């Protein structure tokens, strides 16, 4: 067979007879509407793991991508990057996985493996561009059709270096969203120095915010949820928060001024960042994880006068994502989910509801049990 290289991965091109027939729910076009669409996964190469997908979480990134809100895509396109399932075969060189293992796949399935970021285990910031689990242009031998296809599918083939071990107590629908939402909380907490005993603010109690509360509490922090809605108070407390502040209430915001060491801001639309910076203590940190396209409008003096740090973060590297899964397993940090069947109608309806924030707090597709041809 002809050999070629993707990053440092050796794979085999002329194995079309061994490609894996895969059922998917895919976006038909830029409307994001779902259709049943068969695809082929690449043959299992020497370093590959073949996973039968059990559950696939729905992330808002899926919706942005499927509706071409982040740019044009090639259709049909299967999205989904919160994937857990069971290993059904492995390549001859695979060392860390065996048939029957529970495995996960997150937001990327490859990277250049050579740049400074990749060598430091920060593959999500690959200088040459990580290969997204879906919608990334790639070689035909890496992904038949030349575009990566995601987790709303029956099967996926991934190099073992980009595959994660899923602990038994996370192998369920509540564990799937950790592959994106969980690491989007855990990575900035670790990088920006969140420590036990700190006072942590969570701005926005949605798909990211709710698991951030659980992880923050498990790290030993006192958690304050900041929300526009009083009706989220009870849920916030059940999740483990100690305090609840309504951001629209000027008196409550003034009372909470300079009370927090760290703020995790998950709001994904334009808002006044200065209001939340006012909640930080001197030398506090606010991390932005919501993809707000508009400039934030923060004066340098807002940062200077309290030595405030304002940063950002996306997901995490493979090693850190595994660390997150192990941490969540040890501390029983599971996502609050609504499970739906793998039908076009159910996913279309879930997307519509997700856009309206009508879910507590993530949708997960029951792929293995309900995805049919």
Coordinates of C-alpha atoms in Angstrom, one line a residue:
X1 CA 0.0 0.0 0.0
X2 CA 1.0 3.6 -0.5
X3 CA 2.1 5.3 2.7
X4 CA 1.6 9.0 3.5
X5 CA 1.9 11.2 6.5
X6 CA -0.6 13.5 8.3
X7 CA 1.4 15.2 11.0
X8 CA 3.4 12.3 12.4
X9 CA 0.7 9.8 11.6
X10 CA 1.6 7.0 9.2
X11 CA -1.5 5.7 7.5
X12 CA -2.4 3.7 4.4
X13 CA -4.2 5.1 1.4
X14 CA -5.2 2.2 -0.8
X15 CA -7.5 0.5 1.7
X16 CA -10.9 1.5 0.3
X17 CA -12.2 -2.0 0.7
X18 CA -11.7 -1.6 4.4
X19 CA -13.4 1.7 4.9
X20 CA -16.1 1.7 7.5
X21 CA -19.7 2.2 6.5
X22 CA -21.1 4.8 9.0
X23 CA -24.6 6.1 9.6
X24 CA -25.0 9.8 10.4
X25 CA -27.3 12.6 11.0
X26 CA -25.9 15.4 8.9
X27 CA -26.7 19.0 8.1
X28 CA -28.3 19.0 4.6
X29 CA -27.2 22.6 3.9
X30 CA -26.6 25.9 5.6
X31 CA -30.1 25.8 7.2
X32 CA -28.7 23.2 9.5
X33 CA -31.6 20.9 8.9
X34 CA -30.8 17.3 9.6
X35 CA -30.9 14.4 7.2
X36 CA -29.9 10.7 7.5
X37 CA -26.7 10.5 5.4
X38 CA -24.3 7.5 5.1
X39 CA -20.6 8.2 5.0
X40 CA -17.4 6.2 5.0
X41 CA -14.8 6.4 7.8
X42 CA -11.2 5.7 6.9
X43 CA -9.8 2.2 7.3
X44 CA -8.3 1.5 10.7
X45 CA -4.6 2.3 10.3
X46 CA -1.8 1.1 12.5
X47 CA -2.3 3.9 15.1
X48 CA -6.0 4.2 14.9
X49 CA -8.9 3.4 17.3
X50 CA -12.4 2.5 15.9
X51 CA -15.1 3.6 18.3
X52 CA -18.8 2.7 18.2
X53 CA -20.5 5.9 19.3
X54 CA -22.8 5.5 22.3
X55 CA -23.7 9.2 23.0
X56 CA -23.0 12.5 21.2
X57 CA -23.6 15.8 23.0
X58 CA -25.0 18.8 21.2
X59 CA -22.8 21.9 21.5
X60 CA -23.7 25.4 20.4
X61 CA -20.6 25.2 18.1
X62 CA -22.5 22.5 16.2
X63 CA -25.3 25.0 15.5
X64 CA -23.0 27.9 14.6
X65 CA -21.1 25.6 12.1
X66 CA -24.1 23.8 10.7
X67 CA -25.9 27.1 10.0
X68 CA -22.7 28.6 8.5
X69 CA -22.7 31.4 11.1
X70 CA -18.9 30.9 11.3
X71 CA -18.3 30.7 7.6
X72 CA -19.2 28.5 4.6
X73 CA -19.0 24.7 4.8
X74 CA -19.2 21.7 2.5
X75 CA -22.5 19.7 2.9
X76 CA -23.8 17.3 3.9
X77 CA -21.9 17.8 7.1
X78 CA -22.0 15.6 10.2
X79 CA -21.2 17.7 13.3
X80 CA -20.7 16.8 17.0
X81 CA -17.6 16.9 19.2
X82 CA -18.7 15.5 22.5
X83 CA -18.4 11.8 21.7
X84 CA -18.2 8.7 23.9
X85 CA -18.4 5.1 22.9
X86 CA -16.8 1.7 22.9
X87 CA -13.6 0.6 21.2
X88 CA -14.4 -2.2 18.7
X89 CA -11.0 -2.5 16.9
X90 CA -7.5 -1.0 17.1
X91 CA -4.6 -0.8 14.8
X92 CA -1.5 -2.9 15.1
X93 CA 0.6 -0.2 16.7
X94 CA -1.9 1.0 19.3
X95 CA -0.6 0.7 22.8
X96 CA -3.1 2.5 25.1
X97 CA -6.5 1.2 24.0
X98 CA -7.9 -2.3 23.5
X99 CA -11.2 -3.7 22.3
X100 CA -13.9 -3.1 24.9
X101 CA -12.4 0.1 26.4
X102 CA -14.7 3.1 26.9
X103 CA -13.3 6.0 24.8
X104 CA -14.0 9.6 24.1
X105 CA -13.4 12.1 21.3
X106 CA -13.4 15.9 21.8
X107 CA -13.1 18.9 19.6
X108 CA -10.2 17.9 17.5
X109 CA -8.8 14.7 16.0
X110 CA -5.4 15.7 14.8
X111 CA -2.8 18.5 14.7
X112 CA 0.6 19.1 13.2
X113 CA 2.4 17.5 16.2
X114 CA 5.5 19.5 15.4
X115 CA 4.9 23.1 16.5
X116 CA 5.8 24.5 19.9
X117 CA 2.1 24.3 21.1
X118 CA 1.7 20.7 20.1
X119 CA 5.0 19.7 21.7
X120 CA 3.9 21.3 24.9
X121 CA 0.6 19.5 24.9
X122 CA -1.5 22.5 23.9
X123 CA -2.7 21.0 20.6
X124 CA -5.9 23.1 20.7
X125 CA -3.6 26.1 19.9
X126 CA -1.6 24.3 17.1
X127 CA 0.3 26.9 15.1
X128 CA -0.7 25.1 11.9
X129 CA -4.3 24.7 12.9
X130 CA -5.8 21.8 14.8
X131 CA -7.9 19.4 12.8
X132 CA -11.4 19.9 14.1
X133 CA -13.5 16.8 14.7
X134 CA -15.9 18.1 12.0
X135 CA -15.8 20.6 9.2
X136 CA -12.0 20.7 8.7
X137 CA -10.6 20.3 5.3
X138 CA -8.1 17.5 5.2
X139 CA -6.8 14.8 3.0
X140 CA -8.9 12.1 1.4
X141 CA -7.0 9.4 3.2
X142 CA -7.5 11.1 6.6
X143 CA -11.2 11.6 6.1
X144 CA -12.9 10.1 3.0
X145 CA -14.5 13.1 1.2
X146 CA -11.7 15.4 2.3
X147 CA -13.7 16.9 5.2
X148 CA -13.8 15.7 8.8
X149 CA -17.2 14.4 10.0
X150 CA -18.3 14.5 13.6
X151 CA -20.1 12.6 16.3
X152 CA -23.7 12.5 15.3
X153 CA -22.7 9.1 13.8
X154 CA -22.6 5.4 14.5
X155 CA -18.8 5.1 14.2
X156 CA -15.6 7.2 14.3
X157 CA -12.0 6.4 13.6
X158 CA -9.3 8.4 15.5
X159 CA -5.6 8.2 16.1
X160 CA -5.0 6.9 19.6
X161 CA -3.0 10.1 20.4
X162 CA -6.2 12.1 20.1
X163 CA -8.5 9.5 21.8
X164 CA -9.4 9.7 25.5
X165 CA -10.1 7.1 28.2
X166 CA -13.6 7.5 29.7
X167 CA -13.9 6.3 33.3
X168 CA -16.8 4.0 33.9
X169 CA -18.9 6.4 36.0
X170 CA -18.7 9.0 33.1
X171 CA -19.8 6.5 30.5
X172 CA -23.3 7.7 30.1
X173 CA -25.2 10.6 28.5
X174 CA -24.2 12.9 31.4
X175 CA -20.5 12.3 30.7
X176 CA -20.6 13.2 27.0
X177 CA -20.7 17.0 27.2
X178 CA -17.5 17.0 29.4
X179 CA -15.5 16.5 26.1
X180 CA -16.2 20.1 25.2
X181 CA -18.1 21.9 28.0
X182 CA -16.1 20.2 30.8
X183 CA -12.6 21.0 29.4
X184 CA -13.7 24.6 28.5
X185 CA -14.1 25.1 32.3
X186 CA -11.3 23.0 33.6
X187 CA -8.5 24.3 31.3
X188 CA -8.8 28.0 32.2
X189 CA -9.3 27.2 35.9
X190 CA -5.9 25.4 35.8
X191 CA -4.1 27.8 33.5
X192 CA -5.1 31.0 35.3
X193 CA -4.4 29.6 38.7
X194 CA -7.7 28.9 40.4
X195 CA -7.1 27.4 43.8
X196 CA -9.0 25.9 46.7
X197 CA -10.4 28.6 49.0
X198 CA -10.8 31.2 46.3
X199 CA -14.0 33.0 45.7
X200 CA -15.2 32.1 42.1
X201 CA -17.9 33.8 40.1
X202 CA -19.7 32.1 37.3
X203 CA -21.3 34.5 34.9
X204 CA -24.0 32.8 32.9
X205 CA -25.7 29.6 34.1
X206 CA -26.0 27.6 30.9
X207 CA -24.3 24.6 29.3
X208 CA -20.8 25.9 30.3
X209 CA -21.7 27.7 33.5
X210 CA -23.6 24.8 35.1
X211 CA -20.6 22.4 34.9
X212 CA -18.2 25.2 35.8
X213 CA -20.1 25.5 39.2
X214 CA -19.7 21.8 39.8
X215 CA -16.0 21.8 38.9
X216 CA -15.3 24.9 40.9
X217 CA -17.0 23.5 44.0
X218 CA -15.0 20.2 43.5
X219 CA -11.8 22.3 43.4
X220 CA -12.7 23.7 46.8
X221 CA -13.9 27.2 45.8
X222 CA -16.7 29.2 47.2
X223 CA -18.9 29.8 44.1
X224 CA -21.1 32.7 43.3
X225 CA -23.4 32.5 40.3
X226 CA -24.2 35.8 38.6
X227 CA -27.3 35.7 36.4
X228 CA -29.9 37.9 34.9
X229 CA -32.6 35.6 36.0
X230 CA -33.9 35.1 39.6
X231 CA -35.5 31.8 38.5
X232 CA -32.0 30.2 38.3
X233 CA -31.3 30.8 42.0
X234 CA -32.7 27.4 43.2
X235 CA -30.8 25.5 40.4
X236 CA -27.6 27.4 41.2
X237 CA -27.8 26.4 44.8
X238 CA -28.6 22.8 44.0
X239 CA -25.5 22.7 41.8
X240 CA -23.3 23.8 44.7
X241 CA -23.2 27.5 44.6
X242 CA -23.0 29.4 47.9
X243 CA -24.2 32.8 46.6
X244 CA -26.4 34.1 43.8
X245 CA -26.3 37.6 42.4
X246 CA -28.8 39.1 39.9
X247 CA -26.7 41.2 37.5
X248 CA -29.7 43.5 36.6
X249 CA -30.1 44.5 40.3
X250 CA -27.7 47.4 40.9
X251 CA -27.9 47.1 44.6
X252 CA -26.9 43.4 44.5
X253 CA -24.0 44.1 42.1
X254 CA -22.8 47.0 44.4
X255 CA -23.0 44.7 47.4
X256 CA -20.9 42.1 45.6
X257 CA -18.2 44.6 44.4
X258 CA -14.6 43.4 45.0
X259 CA -15.8 40.1 46.4
X260 CA -14.4 37.6 43.8
X261 CA -10.8 36.4 43.1
X262 CA -11.8 34.8 39.7
X263 CA -14.7 35.1 37.2
X264 CA -15.6 32.6 34.6
X265 CA -17.6 34.5 32.0
X266 CA -19.5 32.2 29.7
X267 CA -21.8 34.8 28.1
X268 CA -21.7 34.5 24.3
X269 CA -23.3 37.7 23.2
X270 CA -22.4 41.4 23.5
X271 CA -22.5 42.7 27.1
X272 CA -20.9 45.2 29.4
X273 CA -17.8 43.5 30.7
X274 CA -16.9 46.4 33.0
X275 CA -19.9 45.6 35.2
X276 CA -18.4 42.2 36.0
X277 CA -14.8 43.4 36.4
X278 CA -16.2 45.5 39.2
X279 CA -16.9 42.3 41.1
X280 CA -13.2 41.4 41.1
X281 CA -10.9 41.9 44.0
X282 CA -7.6 43.6 43.4
X283 CA -5.4 41.3 41.3
X284 CA -8.5 39.3 40.3
X285 CA -8.8 37.4 37.0
X286 CA -11.7 37.3 34.5
X287 CA -11.6 34.6 31.8
X288 CA -13.8 35.0 28.7
X289 CA -14.9 31.7 27.1
X290 CA -17.9 32.9 25.1
X291 CA -17.3 33.8 21.4
X292 CA -18.5 37.4 21.5
X293 CA -17.6 38.9 18.1
X294 CA -18.0 42.6 19.2
X295 CA -15.1 44.5 20.9
X296 CA -15.5 44.4 24.7
X297 CA -15.0 48.2 25.4
X298 CA -12.7 47.9 28.4
X299 CA -10.6 50.9 29.2
X300 CA -7.0 50.2 30.2
X301 CA -7.6 52.1 33.4
X302 CA -10.3 49.5 34.4
X303 CA -7.5 47.0 34.4
X304 CA -4.7 49.2 35.7
X305 CA -6.3 50.5 38.9
X306 CA -7.0 47.0 40.3
X307 CA -4.2 45.1 38.5
X308 CA -7.0 43.0 36.9
X309 CA -6.2 40.2 34.4
X310 CA -8.6 39.7 31.5
X311 CA -8.0 36.6 29.5
X312 CA -9.5 34.0 27.2
X313 CA -9.4 30.3 26.7
X314 CA -10.6 27.5 24.4
X315 CA -11.0 23.8 25.3
X316 CA -7.7 22.1 26.3
X317 CA -5.0 19.8 25.1
X318 CA -5.3 16.0 25.0
X319 CA -3.4 15.4 28.3
X320 CA -5.3 18.1 30.1
X321 CA -8.6 16.8 28.8
X322 CA -7.8 13.3 30.2
X323 CA -6.8 15.0 33.5
X324 CA -10.2 16.7 33.5
X325 CA -12.1 13.4 32.8
X326 CA -10.2 11.8 35.7
X327 CA -11.0 14.7 38.0
X328 CA -14.7 14.7 37.1
X329 CA -14.8 10.9 37.6
X330 CA -13.2 11.2 41.1
X331 CA -15.5 14.1 42.1
X332 CA -18.6 12.8 40.3
X333 CA -19.0 16.0 38.2
X334 CA -21.6 15.1 35.6
X335 CA -23.5 17.4 33.3
X336 CA -27.2 18.0 33.6
X337 CA -28.7 16.7 30.3
X338 CA -31.8 16.0 28.3
X339 CA -31.4 12.9 26.2
X340 CA -33.0 12.8 22.8
X341 CA -33.3 10.1 20.1
X342 CA -31.1 10.1 17.0
X343 CA -33.7 11.3 14.5
X344 CA -33.6 14.3 12.2
X345 CA -36.8 15.7 13.8
X346 CA -35.5 15.4 17.4
X347 CA -32.2 17.0 16.6
X348 CA -33.8 19.8 14.6
X349 CA -36.1 20.5 17.6
X350 CA -33.2 20.4 20.1
X351 CA -31.3 22.9 18.0
X352 CA -34.2 25.2 17.9
X353 CA -34.6 24.9 21.7
X354 CA -30.9 25.3 22.3
X355 CA -30.9 28.6 20.4
X356 CA -33.6 29.8 22.8
X357 CA -31.7 28.5 25.8
X358 CA -34.6 26.1 26.5
X359 CA -32.6 23.3 27.9
X360 CA -31.2 22.4 31.4
X361 CA -28.4 22.3 30.4
X362 CA -27.2 20.2 27.5
X363 CA -28.9 18.0 24.9
X364 CA -27.3 14.5 24.3
X365 CA -28.2 12.2 21.4
X366 CA -28.7 8.6 22.4
X367 CA -26.8 7.5 19.4
X368 CA -26.1 3.8 19.9
X369 CA -29.7 3.0 20.8
X370 CA -31.6 5.1 18.3
X371 CA -29.5 5.9 15.2
X372 CA -30.9 3.9 12.3
X373 CA -30.1 3.8 8.6

